[in-house]
Tab-separated table of C-alpha atoms in Angstrom:
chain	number	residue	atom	x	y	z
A	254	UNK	CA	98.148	86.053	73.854
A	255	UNK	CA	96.565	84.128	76.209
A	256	UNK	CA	95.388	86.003	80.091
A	257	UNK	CA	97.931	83.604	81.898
A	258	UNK	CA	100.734	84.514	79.471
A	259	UNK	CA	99.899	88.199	79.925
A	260	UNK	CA	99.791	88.064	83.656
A	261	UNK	CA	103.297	89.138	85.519
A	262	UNK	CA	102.231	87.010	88.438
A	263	UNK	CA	101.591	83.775	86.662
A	264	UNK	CA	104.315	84.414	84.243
A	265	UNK	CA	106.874	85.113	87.113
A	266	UNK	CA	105.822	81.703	88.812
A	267	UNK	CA	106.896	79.847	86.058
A	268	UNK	CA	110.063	81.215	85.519
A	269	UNK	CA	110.820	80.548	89.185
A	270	UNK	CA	110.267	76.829	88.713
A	271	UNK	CA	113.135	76.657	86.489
A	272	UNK	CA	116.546	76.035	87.810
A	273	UNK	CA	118.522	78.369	89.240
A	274	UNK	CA	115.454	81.373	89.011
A	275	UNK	CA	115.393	83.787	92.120
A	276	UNK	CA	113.636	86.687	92.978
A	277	UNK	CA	115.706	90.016	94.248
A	278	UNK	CA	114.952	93.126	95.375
A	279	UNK	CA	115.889	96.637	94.208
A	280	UNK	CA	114.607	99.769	94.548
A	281	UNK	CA	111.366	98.546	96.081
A	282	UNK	CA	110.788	96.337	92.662
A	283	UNK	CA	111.523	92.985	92.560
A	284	UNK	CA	113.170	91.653	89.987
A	285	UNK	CA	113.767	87.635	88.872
A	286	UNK	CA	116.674	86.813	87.488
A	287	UNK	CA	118.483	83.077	86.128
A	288	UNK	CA	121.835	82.821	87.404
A	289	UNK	CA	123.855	82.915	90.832
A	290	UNK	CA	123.965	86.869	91.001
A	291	UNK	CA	122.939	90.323	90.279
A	292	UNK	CA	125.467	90.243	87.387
A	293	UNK	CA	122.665	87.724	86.012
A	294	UNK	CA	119.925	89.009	83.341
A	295	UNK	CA	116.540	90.078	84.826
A	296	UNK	CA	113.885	87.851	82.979
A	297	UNK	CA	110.851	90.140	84.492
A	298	UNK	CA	110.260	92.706	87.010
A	299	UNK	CA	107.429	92.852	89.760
A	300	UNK	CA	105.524	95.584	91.630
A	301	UNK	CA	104.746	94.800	95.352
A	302	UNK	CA	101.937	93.011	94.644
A	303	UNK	CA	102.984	90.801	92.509
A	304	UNK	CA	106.173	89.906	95.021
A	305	UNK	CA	102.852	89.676	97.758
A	306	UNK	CA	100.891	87.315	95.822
A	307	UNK	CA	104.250	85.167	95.166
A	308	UNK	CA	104.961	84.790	99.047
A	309	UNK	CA	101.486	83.530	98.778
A	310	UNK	CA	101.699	81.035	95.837
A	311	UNK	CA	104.176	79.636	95.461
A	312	UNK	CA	105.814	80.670	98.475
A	313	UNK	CA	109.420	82.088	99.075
A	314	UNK	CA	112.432	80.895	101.073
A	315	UNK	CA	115.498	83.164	101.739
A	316	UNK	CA	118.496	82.565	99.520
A	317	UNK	CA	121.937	82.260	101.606
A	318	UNK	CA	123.217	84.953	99.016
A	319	UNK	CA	119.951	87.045	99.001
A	320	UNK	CA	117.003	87.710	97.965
A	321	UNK	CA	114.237	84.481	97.196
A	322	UNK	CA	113.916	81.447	95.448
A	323	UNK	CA	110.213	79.032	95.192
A	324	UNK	CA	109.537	77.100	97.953
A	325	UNK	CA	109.826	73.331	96.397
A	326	UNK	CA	106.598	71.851	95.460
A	327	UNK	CA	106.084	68.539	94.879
A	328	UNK	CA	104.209	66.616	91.938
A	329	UNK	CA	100.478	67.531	91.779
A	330	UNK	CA	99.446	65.087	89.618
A	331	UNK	CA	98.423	61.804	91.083
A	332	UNK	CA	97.434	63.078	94.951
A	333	UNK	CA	96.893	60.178	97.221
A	334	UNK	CA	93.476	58.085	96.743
A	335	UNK	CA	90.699	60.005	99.452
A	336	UNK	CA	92.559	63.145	99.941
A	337	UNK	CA	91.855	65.601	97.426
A	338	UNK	CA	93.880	68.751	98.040
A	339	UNK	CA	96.721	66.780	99.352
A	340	UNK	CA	100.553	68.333	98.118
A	341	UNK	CA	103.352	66.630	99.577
A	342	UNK	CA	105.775	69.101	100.189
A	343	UNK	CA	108.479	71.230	102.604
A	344	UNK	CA	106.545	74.248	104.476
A	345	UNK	CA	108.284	76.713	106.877
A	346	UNK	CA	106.625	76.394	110.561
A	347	UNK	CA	107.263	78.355	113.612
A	348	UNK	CA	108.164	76.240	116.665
A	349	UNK	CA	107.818	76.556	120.297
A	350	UNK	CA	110.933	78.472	120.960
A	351	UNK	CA	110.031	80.764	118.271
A	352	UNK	CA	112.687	79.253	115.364
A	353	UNK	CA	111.307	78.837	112.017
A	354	UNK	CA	112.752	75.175	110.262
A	355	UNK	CA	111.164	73.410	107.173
A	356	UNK	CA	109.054	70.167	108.043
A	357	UNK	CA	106.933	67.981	105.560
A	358	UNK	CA	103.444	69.641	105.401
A	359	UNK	CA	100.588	69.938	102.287
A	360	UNK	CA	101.097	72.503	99.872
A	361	UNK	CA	97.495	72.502	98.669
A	362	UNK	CA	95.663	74.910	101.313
A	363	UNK	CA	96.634	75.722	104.736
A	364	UNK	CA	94.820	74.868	108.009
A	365	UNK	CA	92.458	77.902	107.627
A	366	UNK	CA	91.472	77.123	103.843
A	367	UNK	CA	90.918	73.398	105.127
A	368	UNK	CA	88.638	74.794	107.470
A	369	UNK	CA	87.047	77.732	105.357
A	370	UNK	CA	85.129	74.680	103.438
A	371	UNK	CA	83.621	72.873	106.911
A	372	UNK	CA	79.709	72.895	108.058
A	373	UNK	CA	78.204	72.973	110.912
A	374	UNK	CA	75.560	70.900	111.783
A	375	UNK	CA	73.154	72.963	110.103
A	376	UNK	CA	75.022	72.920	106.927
A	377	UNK	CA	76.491	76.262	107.520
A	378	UNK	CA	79.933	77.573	107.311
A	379	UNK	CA	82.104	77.021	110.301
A	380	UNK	CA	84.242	80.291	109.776
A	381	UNK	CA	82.734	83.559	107.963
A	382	UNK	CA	84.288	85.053	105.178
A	383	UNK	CA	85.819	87.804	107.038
A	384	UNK	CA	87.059	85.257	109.501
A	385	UNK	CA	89.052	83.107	106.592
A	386	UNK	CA	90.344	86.433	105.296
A	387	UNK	CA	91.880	87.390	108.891
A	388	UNK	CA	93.231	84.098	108.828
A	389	UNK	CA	94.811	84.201	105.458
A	390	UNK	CA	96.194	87.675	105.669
A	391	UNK	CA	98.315	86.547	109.302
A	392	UNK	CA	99.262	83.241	108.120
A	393	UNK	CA	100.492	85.284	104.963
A	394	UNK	CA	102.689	88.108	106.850
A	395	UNK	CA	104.111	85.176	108.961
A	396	UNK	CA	105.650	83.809	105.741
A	397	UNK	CA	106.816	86.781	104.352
A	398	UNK	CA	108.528	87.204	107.977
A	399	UNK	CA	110.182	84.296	107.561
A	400	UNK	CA	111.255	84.622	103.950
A	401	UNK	CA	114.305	86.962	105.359
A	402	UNK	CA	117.523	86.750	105.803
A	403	UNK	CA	117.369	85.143	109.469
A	404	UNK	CA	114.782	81.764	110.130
A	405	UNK	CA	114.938	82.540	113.705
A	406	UNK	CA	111.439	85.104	115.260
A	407	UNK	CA	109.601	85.601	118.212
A	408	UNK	CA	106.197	86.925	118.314
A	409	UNK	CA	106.833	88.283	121.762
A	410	UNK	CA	110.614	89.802	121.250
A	411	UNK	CA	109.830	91.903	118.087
A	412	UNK	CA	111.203	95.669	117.540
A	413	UNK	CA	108.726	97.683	117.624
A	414	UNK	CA	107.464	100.441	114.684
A	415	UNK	CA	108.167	104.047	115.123
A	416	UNK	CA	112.133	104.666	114.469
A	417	UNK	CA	111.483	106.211	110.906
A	418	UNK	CA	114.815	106.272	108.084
A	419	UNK	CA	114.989	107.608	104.854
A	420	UNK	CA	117.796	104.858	103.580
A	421	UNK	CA	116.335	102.327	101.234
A	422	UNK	CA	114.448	99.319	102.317
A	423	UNK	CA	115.869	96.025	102.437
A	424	UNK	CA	114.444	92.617	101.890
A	425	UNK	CA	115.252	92.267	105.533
A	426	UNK	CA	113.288	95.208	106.449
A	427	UNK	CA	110.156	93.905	104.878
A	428	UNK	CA	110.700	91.117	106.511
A	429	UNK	CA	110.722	93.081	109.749
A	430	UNK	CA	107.907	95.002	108.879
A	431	UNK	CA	105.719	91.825	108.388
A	432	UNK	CA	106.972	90.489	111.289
A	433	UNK	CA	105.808	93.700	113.393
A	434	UNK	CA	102.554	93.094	111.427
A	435	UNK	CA	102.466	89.788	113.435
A	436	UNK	CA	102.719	91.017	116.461
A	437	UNK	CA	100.675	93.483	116.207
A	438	UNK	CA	97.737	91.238	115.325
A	439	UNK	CA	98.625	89.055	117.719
A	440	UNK	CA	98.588	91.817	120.530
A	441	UNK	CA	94.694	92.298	119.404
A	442	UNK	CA	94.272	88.746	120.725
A	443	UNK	CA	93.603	87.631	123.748
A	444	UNK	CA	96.475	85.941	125.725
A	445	UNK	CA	94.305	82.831	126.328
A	446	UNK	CA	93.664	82.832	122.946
A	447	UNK	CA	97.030	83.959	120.941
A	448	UNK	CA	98.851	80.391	121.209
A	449	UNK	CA	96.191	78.428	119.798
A	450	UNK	CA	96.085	80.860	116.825
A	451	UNK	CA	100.125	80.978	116.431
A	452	UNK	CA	99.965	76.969	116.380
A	453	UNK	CA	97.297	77.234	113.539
A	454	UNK	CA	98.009	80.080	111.540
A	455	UNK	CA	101.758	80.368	112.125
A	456	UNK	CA	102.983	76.930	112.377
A	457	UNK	CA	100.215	75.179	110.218
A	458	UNK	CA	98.844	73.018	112.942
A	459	UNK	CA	95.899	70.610	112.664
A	460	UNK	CA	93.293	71.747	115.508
A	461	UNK	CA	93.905	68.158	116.579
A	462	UNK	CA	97.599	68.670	117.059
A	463	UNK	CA	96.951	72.214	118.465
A	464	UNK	CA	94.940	70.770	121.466
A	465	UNK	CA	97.367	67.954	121.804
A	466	UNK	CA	100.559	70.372	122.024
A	467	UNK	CA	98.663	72.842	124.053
A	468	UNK	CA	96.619	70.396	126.169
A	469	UNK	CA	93.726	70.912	125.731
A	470	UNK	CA	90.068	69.218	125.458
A	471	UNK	CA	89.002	67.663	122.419
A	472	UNK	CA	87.359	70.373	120.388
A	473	UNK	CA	87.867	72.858	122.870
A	474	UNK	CA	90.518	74.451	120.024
A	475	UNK	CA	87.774	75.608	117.788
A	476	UNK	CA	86.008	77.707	119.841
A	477	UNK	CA	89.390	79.701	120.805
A	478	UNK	CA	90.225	79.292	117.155
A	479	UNK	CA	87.007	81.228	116.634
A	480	UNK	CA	87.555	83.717	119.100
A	481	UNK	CA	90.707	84.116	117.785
A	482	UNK	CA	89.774	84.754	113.945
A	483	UNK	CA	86.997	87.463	115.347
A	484	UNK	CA	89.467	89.561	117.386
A	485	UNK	CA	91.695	89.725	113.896
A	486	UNK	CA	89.284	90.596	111.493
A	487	UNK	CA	87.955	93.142	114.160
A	488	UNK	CA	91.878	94.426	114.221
A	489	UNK	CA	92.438	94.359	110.204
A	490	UNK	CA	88.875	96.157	109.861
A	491	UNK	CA	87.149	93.216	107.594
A	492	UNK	CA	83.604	92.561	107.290
């Protein structure tokens, strides 16, 4: 047996690429079954890891019944002549007003991983490991926000942490308790700062399209971008 074929994760994104595959929830496991309901068989089961890594690759959309199915990807295989890393395909981005709706984006990296591989003039790297990390790890608990039942969330009208229950956690709830994640990190950023790292880490923005939307100078965005990315790996503790 191969690794891939032994792996949970890699096996589990495969069978979600086949029609009518969807992930559900029980008992804090997640289970993926083939079929329109919990009557259905359950192929394989994941930890909450595995479920993690899945909102991560290949991403998870809300199913009007419950519970997850892949976000759509498109075909890999011939990407368009000059722009390597290029994947056509429907992402989930936060808009002004705070509701979440699909729009046509790239499915290869996201705005941060784009940026993890520029220089500087020097031949450096513009962002620092720890930076890309902090990145990664908000850009990943806004998805998993959104993945719940309701596509509508505002960083600034969350419910806060603290009112404890002993009944067992929903999908919805973990969506909740991303979301509170969110805001959280967010709160460790400074107000001048926190749009221009929602437009780019939340609603997969461009830094050109940032500035644009937020008016500001040409380049200006990635030095708040930076300031940004060092307030949340100060708040998640990395490097």
């Amino acid at each position: 047996m191969t690794a891939e074929a032994s792996n949970p994760v890699e096996r589990a994104r495969r069978m979600l690429a086949r029609p009518g595959a969807w992930i559900d929830q029980q008992d804090g496991r997640y289970p993926i079954r083939v079929g329109g309901d919990r009557r259905s068989r359950v192929s394989l089961t994941l930890d909450e890891a595995g479920f993690r890594a899945l909102v991560a690759d290949p991403g998870l959309r809300g199913r009007a019944n419950g519970g997850w199915t892949a976000r759509p990807t498109a075909d890999a295989s011939a990407p368009a002549p000059g722009r390597p890393g290029i994947l056509p395909g429907e992402i989930m981005v936060m808009e002004a007003d705070g509701r979440m709706t699909p729009r046509a984006g790239n499915l290869g990296e996201s705005p941060i991983a784009w940026l993890a591989r520029r220089r500087d003039a020097s031949g450096r790297p513009w962002l620092t490991p720890a930076e890309v990390a902090a990145g990664e790890r908000l850009r990943q608990d806004g998805e998993l926000a959104a993945s719940g039942p309701s596509l509508t969330m505002r960083w600034d009208a969350l419910p806060r942490s603290g009112a404890g229950s002993a009944a067992r956690v929903e999908p919805g709830d973990r969506a909740l308790s991303a979301a509170t994640r969110v805001e959280a990190a967010l709160n460790a950023v400074s107000p001048r700062v926190r749009a221009f790292v929602v437009h780019v880490c939340l609603r997969s923005s461009s830094l050109q399209l940032a500035e644009r939307e937020l008016g500001l100078r040409r380049r200006q965005g990635k030095t708040l971008l930076k300031q940004g990315l060092e307030a949340l790996a100060e708040h998640y503790g990395i490097g």
